[in-house]
mmCIF file of C-alpha atoms in Angstrom:
data_model
loop_
_atom_site.group_PDB
_atom_site.id
_atom_site.type_symbol
_atom_site.label_atom_id
_atom_site.label_comp_id
_atom_site.label_asym_id
_atom_site.label_seq_id
_atom_site.Cartn_x
_atom_site.Cartn_y
_atom_site.Cartn_z
ATOM 1 C CA MET A 923 63.342 -54.823 39.896
ATOM 2 C CA PRO A 924 65.303 -52.128 41.746
ATOM 3 C CA ASN A 925 63.938 -51.018 45.125
ATOM 4 C CA PRO A 926 61.150 -48.402 44.870
ATOM 5 C CA ARG A 927 63.403 -45.441 45.717
ATOM 6 C CA LEU A 928 66.034 -46.362 43.137
ATOM 7 C CA ALA A 929 63.287 -47.070 40.594
ATOM 8 C CA GLN A 930 62.003 -43.515 41.095
ATOM 9 C CA GLN A 931 65.506 -42.088 40.716
ATOM 10 C CA ILE A 932 66.070 -43.999 37.487
ATOM 11 C CA ALA A 933 62.680 -42.903 36.133
ATOM 12 C CA PHE A 934 63.621 -39.291 36.884
ATOM 13 C CA ILE A 935 67.045 -39.584 35.214
ATOM 14 C CA VAL A 936 65.478 -41.222 32.158
ATOM 15 C CA GLU A 937 62.750 -38.540 31.993
ATOM 16 C CA ALA A 938 65.407 -35.803 32.123
ATOM 17 C CA ASP A 939 66.782 -37.088 28.811
ATOM 18 C CA LYS A 940 63.826 -35.337 27.142
ATOM 19 C CA LEU A 941 65.431 -31.944 27.824
ATOM 20 C CA LYS A 942 67.807 -32.781 24.953
ATOM 21 C CA ASN A 943 64.838 -32.459 22.600
ATOM 22 C CA VAL A 944 63.676 -29.060 23.887
ATOM 23 C CA LEU A 945 64.919 -26.485 21.388
ATOM 24 C CA ARG A 946 65.780 -22.914 22.263
ATOM 25 C CA ARG A 947 65.682 -20.002 19.800
ATOM 26 C CA THR A 948 69.432 -19.482 20.081
ATOM 27 C CA PRO A 949 71.617 -21.215 17.480
ATOM 28 C CA LEU A 950 74.973 -22.890 18.048
ATOM 29 C CA THR A 951 77.920 -20.565 17.378
ATOM 30 C CA ASP A 952 78.357 -22.101 13.892
ATOM 31 C CA ALA A 953 74.659 -21.448 13.193
ATOM 32 C CA SER A 954 74.258 -25.088 12.085
ATOM 33 C CA ARG A 955 71.190 -25.728 14.239
ATOM 34 C CA LEU A 956 69.277 -24.475 17.289
ATOM 35 C CA GLU A 957 70.658 -25.202 20.723
ATOM 36 C CA ASN A 958 68.780 -27.506 23.065
ATOM 37 C CA SER A 959 68.169 -26.809 26.747
ATOM 38 C CA ALA A 960 70.308 -29.713 28.014
ATOM 39 C CA GLU A 961 73.501 -28.664 26.251
ATOM 40 C CA HIS A 962 72.689 -25.035 27.137
ATOM 41 C CA SER A 963 72.560 -26.032 30.822
ATOM 42 C CA TRP A 964 76.000 -27.627 30.545
ATOM 43 C CA HIS A 965 77.379 -24.530 28.822
ATOM 44 C CA LEU A 966 76.061 -22.372 31.673
ATOM 45 C CA ALA A 967 77.868 -24.563 34.202
ATOM 46 C CA LEU A 968 81.138 -24.161 32.331
ATOM 47 C CA THR A 969 80.619 -20.414 31.887
ATOM 48 C CA ALA A 970 79.850 -20.083 35.603
ATOM 49 C CA LEU A 971 83.148 -21.828 36.462
ATOM 50 C CA VAL A 972 85.148 -19.588 34.129
ATOM 51 C CA LEU A 973 83.658 -16.216 35.097
ATOM 52 C CA ILE A 974 83.219 -16.690 38.849
ATOM 53 C CA GLU A 975 85.915 -14.071 39.617
ATOM 54 C CA TYR A 976 83.487 -11.360 38.414
ATOM 55 C CA ALA A 977 80.630 -12.490 40.699
ATOM 56 C CA ALA A 978 79.712 -10.866 44.008
ATOM 57 C CA PRO A 979 82.189 -11.809 46.767
ATOM 58 C CA GLN A 980 81.498 -15.138 48.495
ATOM 59 C CA THR A 981 79.346 -16.442 45.650
ATOM 60 C CA ASP A 982 79.653 -20.232 45.955
ATOM 61 C CA VAL A 983 80.320 -21.417 42.410
ATOM 62 C CA LEU A 984 79.569 -25.039 43.266
ATOM 63 C CA ARG A 985 76.123 -24.079 44.488
ATOM 64 C CA VAL A 986 75.716 -22.232 41.174
ATOM 65 C CA LEU A 987 76.458 -25.492 39.332
ATOM 66 C CA GLU A 988 73.616 -27.188 41.204
ATOM 67 C CA LEU A 989 71.230 -24.382 40.267
ATOM 68 C CA VAL A 990 72.052 -24.380 36.567
ATOM 69 C CA THR A 991 71.870 -28.180 36.403
ATOM 70 C CA VAL A 992 68.187 -28.182 37.402
ATOM 71 C CA HIS A 993 67.091 -24.717 36.210
ATOM 72 C CA ASP A 994 65.578 -25.757 32.853
ATOM 73 C CA LEU A 995 64.124 -29.190 33.733
ATOM 74 C CA VAL A 996 60.589 -27.789 33.790
ATOM 75 C CA GLU A 997 60.927 -27.095 30.061
ATOM 76 C CA ILE A 998 60.396 -30.809 29.415
ATOM 77 C CA ASP A 999 56.696 -30.049 29.909
ATOM 78 C CA ALA A 1000 56.495 -26.259 29.634
ATOM 79 C CA GLY A 1001 58.801 -25.857 26.619
ATOM 80 C CA ASP A 1002 61.411 -23.141 26.233
ATOM 81 C CA THR A 1003 59.715 -19.759 26.452
ATOM 82 C CA PHE A 1004 61.492 -17.313 24.151
ATOM 83 C CA ALA A 1005 62.757 -14.398 26.216
ATOM 84 C CA TYR A 1006 61.345 -11.819 23.820
ATOM 85 C CA ASP A 1007 57.889 -13.410 23.376
ATOM 86 C CA VAL A 1008 55.633 -11.195 25.513
ATOM 87 C CA THR A 1009 52.501 -13.328 25.130
ATOM 88 C CA ALA A 1010 54.183 -16.633 25.991
ATOM 89 C CA ASN A 1011 55.879 -15.047 28.998
ATOM 90 C CA ARG A 1012 52.485 -14.157 30.517
ATOM 91 C CA THR A 1013 51.707 -17.865 31.033
ATOM 92 C CA LYS A 1014 55.294 -19.020 31.674
ATOM 93 C CA THR A 1015 55.170 -19.131 35.483
ATOM 94 C CA GLU A 1016 51.912 -21.039 35.587
ATOM 95 C CA ARG A 1017 53.061 -23.600 33.007
ATOM 96 C CA GLU A 1018 56.381 -24.082 34.752
ATOM 97 C CA LEU A 1019 54.847 -24.567 38.202
ATOM 98 C CA VAL A 1020 52.667 -27.405 36.888
ATOM 99 C CA ALA A 1021 55.738 -28.897 35.188
ATOM 100 C CA ALA A 1022 57.801 -28.669 38.381
ATOM 101 C CA ASP A 1023 55.077 -30.516 40.307
ATOM 102 C CA ARG A 1024 55.115 -33.383 37.845
ATOM 103 C CA ILE A 1025 58.844 -33.647 37.093
ATOM 104 C CA PHE A 1026 60.329 -33.265 40.575
ATOM 105 C CA GLY A 1027 57.392 -35.356 41.808
ATOM 106 C CA LEU A 1028 58.861 -38.367 40.021
ATOM 107 C CA LEU A 1029 61.340 -38.597 42.914
ATOM 108 C CA ALA A 1030 60.733 -39.692 46.503
ATOM 109 C CA THR A 1031 59.392 -36.787 48.579
ATOM 110 C CA ASP A 1032 62.629 -35.838 50.393
ATOM 111 C CA GLN A 1033 64.595 -35.731 47.162
ATOM 112 C CA ALA A 1034 61.818 -34.027 45.189
ATOM 113 C CA THR A 1035 61.722 -31.317 47.860
ATOM 114 C CA ARG A 1036 65.472 -30.808 47.751
ATOM 115 C CA LEU A 1037 65.739 -30.555 43.956
ATOM 116 C CA ARG A 1038 62.665 -28.406 43.685
ATOM 117 C CA ALA A 1039 64.183 -26.047 46.267
ATOM 118 C CA LEU A 1040 67.124 -25.565 43.885
ATOM 119 C CA TRP A 1041 64.729 -24.658 41.082
ATOM 120 C CA ASN A 1042 62.806 -22.310 43.393
ATOM 121 C CA GLU A 1043 66.057 -20.655 44.439
ATOM 122 C CA PHE A 1044 67.035 -20.065 40.815
ATOM 123 C CA GLU A 1045 63.608 -18.594 40.035
ATOM 124 C CA GLU A 1046 63.336 -16.378 43.112
ATOM 125 C CA GLN A 1047 66.692 -14.592 42.604
ATOM 126 C CA GLN A 1048 67.186 -13.918 46.309
ATOM 127 C CA THR A 1049 70.690 -15.387 46.752
ATOM 128 C CA PRO A 1050 74.047 -14.312 45.249
ATOM 129 C CA GLU A 1051 74.292 -17.734 43.604
ATOM 130 C CA SER A 1052 70.921 -17.512 41.884
ATOM 131 C CA ARG A 1053 71.568 -13.950 40.721
ATOM 132 C CA TYR A 1054 74.936 -14.944 39.276
ATOM 133 C CA ALA A 1055 73.409 -18.030 37.592
ATOM 134 C CA HIS A 1056 70.684 -15.795 36.164
ATOM 135 C CA ALA A 1057 73.246 -13.313 34.781
ATOM 136 C CA ILE A 1058 75.230 -16.140 33.155
ATOM 137 C CA ASP A 1059 71.953 -17.376 31.645
ATOM 138 C CA ARG A 1060 71.696 -13.971 29.914
ATOM 139 C CA LEU A 1061 75.333 -13.793 28.818
ATOM 140 C CA GLN A 1062 75.611 -17.235 27.207
ATOM 141 C CA PRO A 1063 72.910 -16.600 24.548
ATOM 142 C CA LEU A 1064 74.514 -13.205 23.819
ATOM 143 C CA LEU A 1065 77.747 -15.029 22.990
ATOM 144 C CA GLN A 1066 75.879 -17.565 20.820
ATOM 145 C CA ASN A 1067 74.097 -14.765 18.940
ATOM 146 C CA MET A 1068 77.333 -12.784 18.579
ATOM 147 C CA GLN A 1069 79.185 -15.741 17.079
ATOM 148 C CA SER A 1070 76.383 -16.813 14.754
ATOM 149 C CA GLY A 1071 75.979 -13.390 13.136
ATOM 150 C CA GLY A 1072 72.974 -12.206 15.130
ATOM 151 C CA GLY A 1073 71.259 -15.508 15.900
ATOM 152 C CA SER A 1074 67.836 -15.243 17.508
ATOM 153 C CA TRP A 1075 67.994 -11.410 17.566
ATOM 154 C CA GLN A 1076 68.067 -11.350 13.799
ATOM 155 C CA THR A 1077 65.666 -14.246 13.195
ATOM 156 C CA HIS A 1078 63.019 -12.791 15.482
ATOM 157 C CA GLY A 1079 63.472 -9.049 14.869
ATOM 158 C CA VAL A 1080 64.506 -8.249 18.428
ATOM 159 C CA THR A 1081 65.299 -4.556 19.090
ATOM 160 C CA ARG A 1082 68.196 -2.815 20.834
ATOM 161 C CA VAL A 1083 65.889 -1.736 23.659
ATOM 162 C CA ASP A 1084 64.712 -5.332 24.174
ATOM 163 C CA VAL A 1085 68.277 -6.649 24.320
ATOM 164 C CA LEU A 1086 69.434 -3.906 26.684
ATOM 165 C CA ARG A 1087 66.564 -4.717 29.038
ATOM 166 C CA ARG A 1088 67.204 -8.455 28.782
ATOM 167 C CA MET A 1089 70.916 -8.047 29.516
ATOM 168 C CA SER A 1090 70.475 -5.623 32.407
ATOM 169 C CA PRO A 1091 71.160 -8.222 35.161
ATOM 170 C CA LEU A 1092 74.706 -8.363 33.787
ATOM 171 C CA GLN A 1093 75.217 -4.688 34.609
ATOM 172 C CA THR A 1094 74.603 -5.270 38.298
ATOM 173 C CA GLU A 1095 75.884 -8.847 38.702
ATOM 174 C CA LEU A 1096 78.979 -8.790 36.452
ATOM 175 C CA PRO A 1097 79.885 -5.082 36.219
ATOM 176 C CA GLU A 1098 83.368 -5.839 34.871
ATOM 177 C CA VAL A 1099 81.846 -7.782 31.975
ATOM 178 C CA TRP A 1100 79.188 -5.136 31.223
ATOM 179 C CA PRO A 1101 81.359 -2.949 28.921
ATOM 180 C CA PHE A 1102 81.929 -5.988 26.706
ATOM 181 C CA VAL A 1103 78.168 -6.675 26.626
ATOM 182 C CA LEU A 1104 77.529 -3.079 25.573
ATOM 183 C CA GLU A 1105 80.143 -3.401 22.816
ATOM 184 C CA VAL A 1106 78.397 -6.466 21.418
ATOM 185 C CA ILE A 1107 75.009 -4.732 21.538
ATOM 186 C CA GLU A 1108 76.482 -1.676 19.818
ATOM 187 C CA ARG A 1109 77.942 -3.896 17.090
ATOM 188 C CA PHE A 1110 74.601 -5.587 16.313
ATOM 189 C CA PHE A 1111 72.289 -2.661 17.147
ATOM 190 C CA PRO A 1112 74.201 0.538 16.346
ATOM 191 C CA GLN A 1113 72.549 3.666 17.733
ATOM 192 C CA LYS A 1114 71.075 5.491 14.781
ATOM 193 C CA ASN A 1115 71.234 8.898 16.399
ATOM 194 C CA ALA A 1116 74.849 8.662 17.560
ATOM 195 C CA ALA A 1117 76.711 12.002 17.439
ATOM 196 C CA THR A 1118 78.472 12.460 14.087
ATOM 197 C CA MET B 216 87.698 -4.780 23.142
ATOM 198 C CA PRO B 217 87.491 -6.554 26.515
ATOM 199 C CA ASN B 218 90.653 -6.723 28.607
ATOM 200 C CA PRO B 219 93.018 -9.573 27.597
ATOM 201 C CA ARG B 220 91.980 -11.862 30.448
ATOM 202 C CA LEU B 221 88.261 -11.519 29.741
ATOM 203 C CA ALA B 222 88.942 -11.896 26.004
ATOM 204 C CA GLN B 223 90.628 -15.248 26.737
ATOM 205 C CA GLN B 224 87.724 -16.345 28.911
ATOM 206 C CA ILE B 225 85.204 -15.472 26.213
ATOM 207 C CA ALA B 226 87.271 -17.275 23.565
ATOM 208 C CA PHE B 227 87.302 -20.380 25.786
ATOM 209 C CA ILE B 228 83.545 -20.250 26.423
ATOM 210 C CA VAL B 229 82.882 -19.806 22.699
ATOM 211 C CA GLU B 230 85.253 -22.664 21.811
ATOM 212 C CA ALA B 231 83.459 -24.932 24.278
ATOM 213 C CA ASP B 232 80.299 -24.613 22.188
ATOM 214 C CA LYS B 233 81.902 -27.078 19.756
ATOM 215 C CA LEU B 234 81.348 -29.912 22.232
ATOM 216 C CA LYS B 235 77.674 -29.762 21.182
ATOM 217 C CA ASN B 236 78.749 -31.082 17.778
ATOM 218 C CA VAL B 237 80.777 -34.021 19.119
ATOM 219 C CA LEU B 238 78.592 -37.106 18.731
ATOM 220 C CA ARG B 239 78.741 -40.128 20.975
ATOM 221 C CA ARG B 240 77.697 -43.663 19.947
ATOM 222 C CA THR B 241 74.880 -43.678 22.486
ATOM 223 C CA PRO B 242 71.423 -42.612 21.273
ATOM 224 C CA LEU B 243 68.860 -40.529 23.132
ATOM 225 C CA THR B 244 66.331 -42.627 25.035
ATOM 226 C CA ASP B 245 63.806 -42.188 22.189
ATOM 227 C CA ALA B 246 66.471 -43.399 19.705
ATOM 228 C CA SER B 247 65.776 -40.321 17.537
ATOM 229 C CA ARG B 248 69.443 -39.364 17.202
ATOM 230 C CA LEU B 249 72.881 -39.833 18.770
ATOM 231 C CA GLU B 250 73.686 -37.948 21.946
ATOM 232 C CA ASN B 251 76.333 -35.234 21.919
ATOM 233 C CA SER B 252 79.023 -34.833 24.559
ATOM 234 C CA ALA B 253 77.737 -31.467 25.872
ATOM 235 C CA GLU B 254 74.228 -32.688 26.713
ATOM 236 C CA HIS B 255 75.761 -35.937 28.019
ATOM 237 C CA SER B 256 77.897 -33.871 30.427
ATOM 238 C CA TRP B 257 74.791 -32.104 31.729
ATOM 239 C CA HIS B 258 72.992 -35.430 32.160
ATOM 240 C CA LEU B 259 75.928 -36.733 34.212
ATOM 241 C CA ALA B 260 75.711 -33.698 36.496
ATOM 242 C CA LEU B 261 72.013 -34.326 37.112
ATOM 243 C CA THR B 262 72.562 -38.060 37.618
ATOM 244 C CA ALA B 263 75.362 -37.305 40.089
ATOM 245 C CA LEU B 264 73.019 -35.068 42.110
ATOM 246 C CA VAL B 265 70.273 -37.694 42.184
ATOM 247 C CA LEU B 266 72.377 -40.748 43.087
ATOM 248 C CA ILE B 267 74.859 -39.192 45.522
ATOM 249 C CA GLU B 268 73.380 -41.154 48.454
ATOM 250 C CA TYR B 269 74.932 -44.323 46.988
ATOM 251 C CA ALA B 270 78.454 -42.855 46.719
ATOM 252 C CA ALA B 271 81.264 -43.479 49.189
ATOM 253 C CA PRO B 272 80.773 -41.493 52.423
ATOM 254 C CA GLN B 273 82.002 -37.878 52.300
ATOM 255 C CA THR B 274 81.948 -37.732 48.505
ATOM 256 C CA ASP B 275 81.491 -34.011 47.745
ATOM 257 C CA VAL B 276 78.793 -33.916 45.094
ATOM 258 C CA LEU B 277 79.543 -30.293 44.196
ATOM 259 C CA ARG B 278 83.131 -31.199 43.408
ATOM 260 C CA VAL B 279 81.708 -33.991 41.239
ATOM 261 C CA LEU B 280 79.722 -31.399 39.288
ATOM 262 C CA GLU B 281 82.943 -29.508 38.530
ATOM 263 C CA LEU B 282 84.610 -32.688 37.305
ATOM 264 C CA VAL B 283 81.807 -33.740 34.985
ATOM 265 C CA THR B 284 81.468 -30.214 33.585
ATOM 266 C CA VAL B 285 85.041 -30.274 32.220
ATOM 267 C CA HIS B 286 85.561 -34.025 31.741
ATOM 268 C CA ASP B 287 84.749 -34.220 28.012
ATOM 269 C CA LEU B 288 86.091 -30.844 26.775
ATOM 270 C CA VAL B 289 89.127 -32.515 25.198
ATOM 271 C CA GLU B 290 86.759 -34.287 22.788
ATOM 272 C CA ILE B 291 86.448 -31.003 20.858
ATOM 273 C CA ASP B 292 89.814 -31.946 19.314
ATOM 274 C CA ALA B 293 90.196 -35.633 20.168
ATOM 275 C CA GLY B 294 86.643 -36.721 19.341
ATOM 276 C CA ASP B 295 84.573 -39.146 21.382
ATOM 277 C CA THR B 296 86.422 -42.450 21.607
ATOM 278 C CA PHE B 297 83.896 -45.293 21.639
ATOM 279 C CA ALA B 298 84.368 -47.291 24.831
ATOM 280 C CA TYR B 299 84.376 -50.601 22.983
ATOM 281 C CA ASP B 300 86.768 -49.599 20.165
ATOM 282 C CA VAL B 301 90.055 -51.260 21.151
ATOM 283 C CA THR B 302 92.153 -49.667 18.388
ATOM 284 C CA ALA B 303 90.961 -46.107 19.013
ATOM 285 C CA ASN B 304 91.481 -46.517 22.754
ATOM 286 C CA ARG B 305 95.209 -47.217 22.198
ATOM 287 C CA THR B 306 95.747 -43.637 21.009
ATOM 288 C CA LYS B 307 93.099 -41.996 23.217
ATOM 289 C CA THR B 308 95.393 -40.738 25.985
ATOM 290 C CA GLU B 309 97.879 -39.214 23.595
ATOM 291 C CA ARG B 310 95.197 -37.466 21.539
ATOM 292 C CA GLU B 311 93.467 -36.155 24.630
ATOM 293 C CA LEU B 312 96.664 -34.785 26.195
ATOM 294 C CA VAL B 313 97.378 -32.720 23.073
ATOM 295 C CA ALA B 314 93.759 -31.514 23.103
ATOM 296 C CA ALA B 315 93.961 -30.561 26.788
ATOM 297 C CA ASP B 316 97.090 -28.487 26.107
ATOM 298 C CA ARG B 317 95.347 -26.513 23.403
ATOM 299 C CA ILE B 318 91.866 -26.130 24.897
ATOM 300 C CA PHE B 319 92.727 -25.281 28.507
ATOM 301 C CA GLY B 320 95.610 -23.213 27.075
ATOM 302 C CA LEU B 321 93.069 -20.760 25.675
ATOM 303 C CA LEU B 322 92.717 -19.418 29.234
ATOM 304 C CA ALA B 323 95.180 -17.345 31.259
ATOM 305 C CA THR B 324 97.750 -19.599 32.952
ATOM 306 C CA ASP B 325 96.286 -19.608 36.473
ATOM 307 C CA GLN B 326 92.833 -20.493 35.211
ATOM 308 C CA ALA B 327 94.107 -22.990 32.629
ATOM 309 C CA THR B 328 96.000 -24.767 35.422
ATOM 310 C CA ARG B 329 92.955 -24.881 37.674
ATOM 311 C CA LEU B 330 90.559 -26.247 35.040
ATOM 312 C CA ARG B 331 93.108 -28.701 33.709
ATOM 313 C CA ALA B 332 93.616 -29.989 37.248
ATOM 314 C CA LEU B 333 89.913 -30.876 37.309
ATOM 315 C CA TRP B 334 90.314 -32.832 34.072
ATOM 316 C CA ASN B 335 93.442 -34.551 35.427
ATOM 317 C CA GLU B 336 91.580 -35.461 38.606
ATOM 318 C CA PHE B 337 88.757 -37.031 36.613
ATOM 319 C CA GLU B 338 91.225 -39.002 34.494
ATOM 320 C CA GLU B 339 93.446 -40.193 37.347
ATOM 321 C CA GLN B 340 90.614 -41.696 39.442
ATOM 322 C CA GLN B 341 92.427 -41.162 42.723
ATOM 323 C CA THR B 342 89.703 -39.288 44.639
ATOM 324 C CA PRO B 343 86.227 -40.417 45.774
ATOM 325 C CA GLU B 344 84.720 -37.639 43.632
ATOM 326 C CA SER B 345 86.483 -38.725 40.430
ATOM 327 C CA ARG B 346 85.637 -42.382 41.030
ATOM 328 C CA TYR B 347 81.987 -41.551 41.585
ATOM 329 C CA ALA B 348 81.943 -39.302 38.476
ATOM 330 C CA HIS B 349 83.543 -42.130 36.513
ATOM 331 C CA ALA B 350 80.922 -44.637 37.707
ATOM 332 C CA ILE B 351 78.093 -42.253 36.767
ATOM 333 C CA ASP B 352 79.744 -41.883 33.338
ATOM 334 C CA ARG B 353 79.296 -45.659 32.928
ATOM 335 C CA LEU B 354 75.734 -45.796 34.255
ATOM 336 C CA GLN B 355 74.233 -42.994 32.144
ATOM 337 C CA PRO B 356 74.938 -44.692 28.757
ATOM 338 C CA LEU B 357 73.560 -47.961 30.176
ATOM 339 C CA LEU B 358 70.276 -46.159 30.872
ATOM 340 C CA GLN B 359 70.271 -44.624 27.378
ATOM 341 C CA ASN B 360 70.913 -48.019 25.785
ATOM 342 C CA MET B 361 68.302 -49.675 27.984
ATOM 343 C CA GLN B 362 65.616 -47.149 27.015
ATOM 344 C CA SER B 363 66.447 -47.144 23.310
ATOM 345 C CA GLY B 364 66.179 -50.920 22.894
ATOM 346 C CA GLY B 365 69.879 -51.721 23.028
ATOM 347 C CA GLY B 366 71.392 -48.544 21.588
ATOM 348 C CA SER B 367 75.123 -48.642 20.915
ATOM 349 C CA TRP B 368 75.410 -52.226 22.215
ATOM 350 C CA GLN B 369 73.184 -53.451 19.449
ATOM 351 C CA THR B 370 74.470 -51.132 16.695
ATOM 352 C CA HIS B 371 78.096 -52.074 17.350
ATOM 353 C CA GLY B 372 77.753 -55.740 18.293
ATOM 354 C CA VAL B 373 79.052 -55.315 21.825
ATOM 355 C CA THR B 374 79.157 -58.519 23.918
ATOM 356 C CA ARG B 375 77.995 -59.331 27.433
ATOM 357 C CA VAL B 376 81.609 -59.738 28.572
ATOM 358 C CA ASP B 377 82.492 -56.290 27.182
ATOM 359 C CA VAL B 378 79.562 -54.635 28.951
ATOM 360 C CA LEU B 379 80.259 -56.401 32.256
ATOM 361 C CA ARG B 380 83.863 -55.203 32.123
ATOM 362 C CA ARG B 381 82.830 -51.672 31.155
ATOM 363 C CA MET B 382 80.290 -51.455 33.986
ATOM 364 C CA SER B 383 82.575 -52.930 36.660
ATOM 365 C CA PRO B 384 83.335 -49.544 38.337
ATOM 366 C CA LEU B 385 79.661 -49.472 39.318
ATOM 367 C CA GLN B 386 80.091 -52.652 41.337
ATOM 368 C CA THR B 387 82.668 -51.034 43.612
ATOM 369 C CA GLU B 388 81.505 -47.404 43.566
ATOM 370 C CA LEU B 389 77.715 -47.835 43.678
ATOM 371 C CA PRO B 390 77.219 -51.319 45.134
ATOM 372 C CA GLU B 391 73.549 -50.656 45.915
ATOM 373 C CA VAL B 392 72.903 -49.873 42.250
ATOM 374 C CA TRP B 393 74.874 -52.864 40.948
ATOM 375 C CA PRO B 394 72.005 -55.431 41.133
ATOM 376 C CA PHE B 395 69.960 -53.165 38.868
ATOM 377 C CA VAL B 396 72.901 -52.910 36.415
ATOM 378 C CA LEU B 397 73.157 -56.714 36.344
ATOM 379 C CA GLU B 398 69.426 -56.976 35.686
ATOM 380 C CA VAL B 399 69.724 -54.674 32.675
ATOM 381 C CA ILE B 400 72.698 -56.631 31.343
ATOM 382 C CA GLU B 401 70.811 -59.905 31.823
ATOM 383 C CA ARG B 402 67.837 -58.488 29.926
ATOM 384 C CA PHE B 403 69.908 -57.469 26.896
ATOM 385 C CA PHE B 404 72.579 -60.214 27.060
ATOM 386 C CA PRO B 405 70.895 -63.299 28.539
ATOM 387 C CA GLN B 406 73.350 -65.999 29.570
ATOM 388 C CA LYS B 407 73.003 -68.793 27.039
ATOM 389 C CA ASN B 408 74.174 -71.524 29.380
ATOM 390 C CA ALA B 409 71.957 -70.569 32.304
ATOM 391 C CA ALA B 410 70.822 -73.572 34.352
ATOM 392 C CA THR B 411 67.499 -74.875 33.094
#
C-alpha cells in the first residue's frame, strides 16, 4: 500500500478520469459526437497558449493553464450546466460548491486547499488570469459551433441576443479578437432588420 | 475576415480539435471505451499538478503544463503509436517529425517555432520538466490499466518485462512513487518463480 498521502493523490487522479464521461452540449468540429469536459479543458489550455498575445498585459499564461486544468473538475458531480439553460443555472453554484467540497477533499488538506483556491480564482474572476481563462472558455465553444454548422446554438434554439450576451467577456478581455466573434455571430444569426 | 495572423491561430486551434478523435490503447478507468489523446493530455496536466512534490527539486510545474499540452499534437497526423508495438515504434520519429512540420506550421513562424520548441523539449528529455512530464506520461496509463482490470496490458498480451521497462523512468524521476508502481505490476504480473 502506498503511504496515506500518495494514496489520496492516486484516488484523486483516478476520480478525475470521470470528467471524460461528462458531456457538454457542444459538438466536436466534425459534429461526430458531443465534446466531453476533459478534452474541452485540454483544448482551453492550448487555446490559451496560442492567443495569449491578445490578453491584458502581464497575464501569466502558465497560471492560466493551472486554472483551466482544474476549472471543470466539479462537473464530475454537478454535471455540465448548459450555458443557455436558465433554470439549471439557478442551482449551478450550489451544486458546484458541494462537488468542490467532495472532489478536492479527496486530497490531503494542504493540497486540497491549494487546488480549490485555483477553482475559486477561476470562478471569482478577480485576476487577469481568471478573466482571460473565462474569455477563452467562451471562445472555444464558439469555434466548435462555427465549425460544426451551428452546433449547440442550432440544436437548442439559442438566439442572437443570448450568444451576444454569452460572448461579451471576449469584447473586454480579447478586444482584438472581438471583430472576428461578431463576424461569426453575424454569419449564424444575421440581423433581420439590417439596412437594405 | 480576421487578420492573417489571427486567421492562422484560429485554423490551428480548430485543427487541434482532431486530437479528440485519436484513440489510444488505454481504456478509461471504467473500461467503457478507449481514451483519446486530448483528454489524456488534460489528465497528464492534472496529474503533474498533483504529484509535483515528488519531482526533482526546482522542477517548474507550470512549464510542465505547457509541455504536456502540446506533447501529443503530432498524433493528429501520425496517430497514437502503441508503446509496446515494436514495429510501429521504428517509424514513429519519422512520422511525428513530418506531422510536427505540418501542424505547428499552421501558425505564423514565430509562434510555430515557440510551440514546436515545447514539443522538441518534451521529446529530447534533457530538462527536469520534460523528464517529469515523461514520467507522468508513463504513470497515467498504469493507473488507467490498474483501474480497468488490466486494460491495454491484458488486451495486447503485454509482459511483465515490457511493463517494467516501460515504467523505468518512474524509478529515477519519481522514486517515492516507484514502490507503488512495483506493487501494481506485481498485482497484474505476479512473478512465477517467487520464493515459496
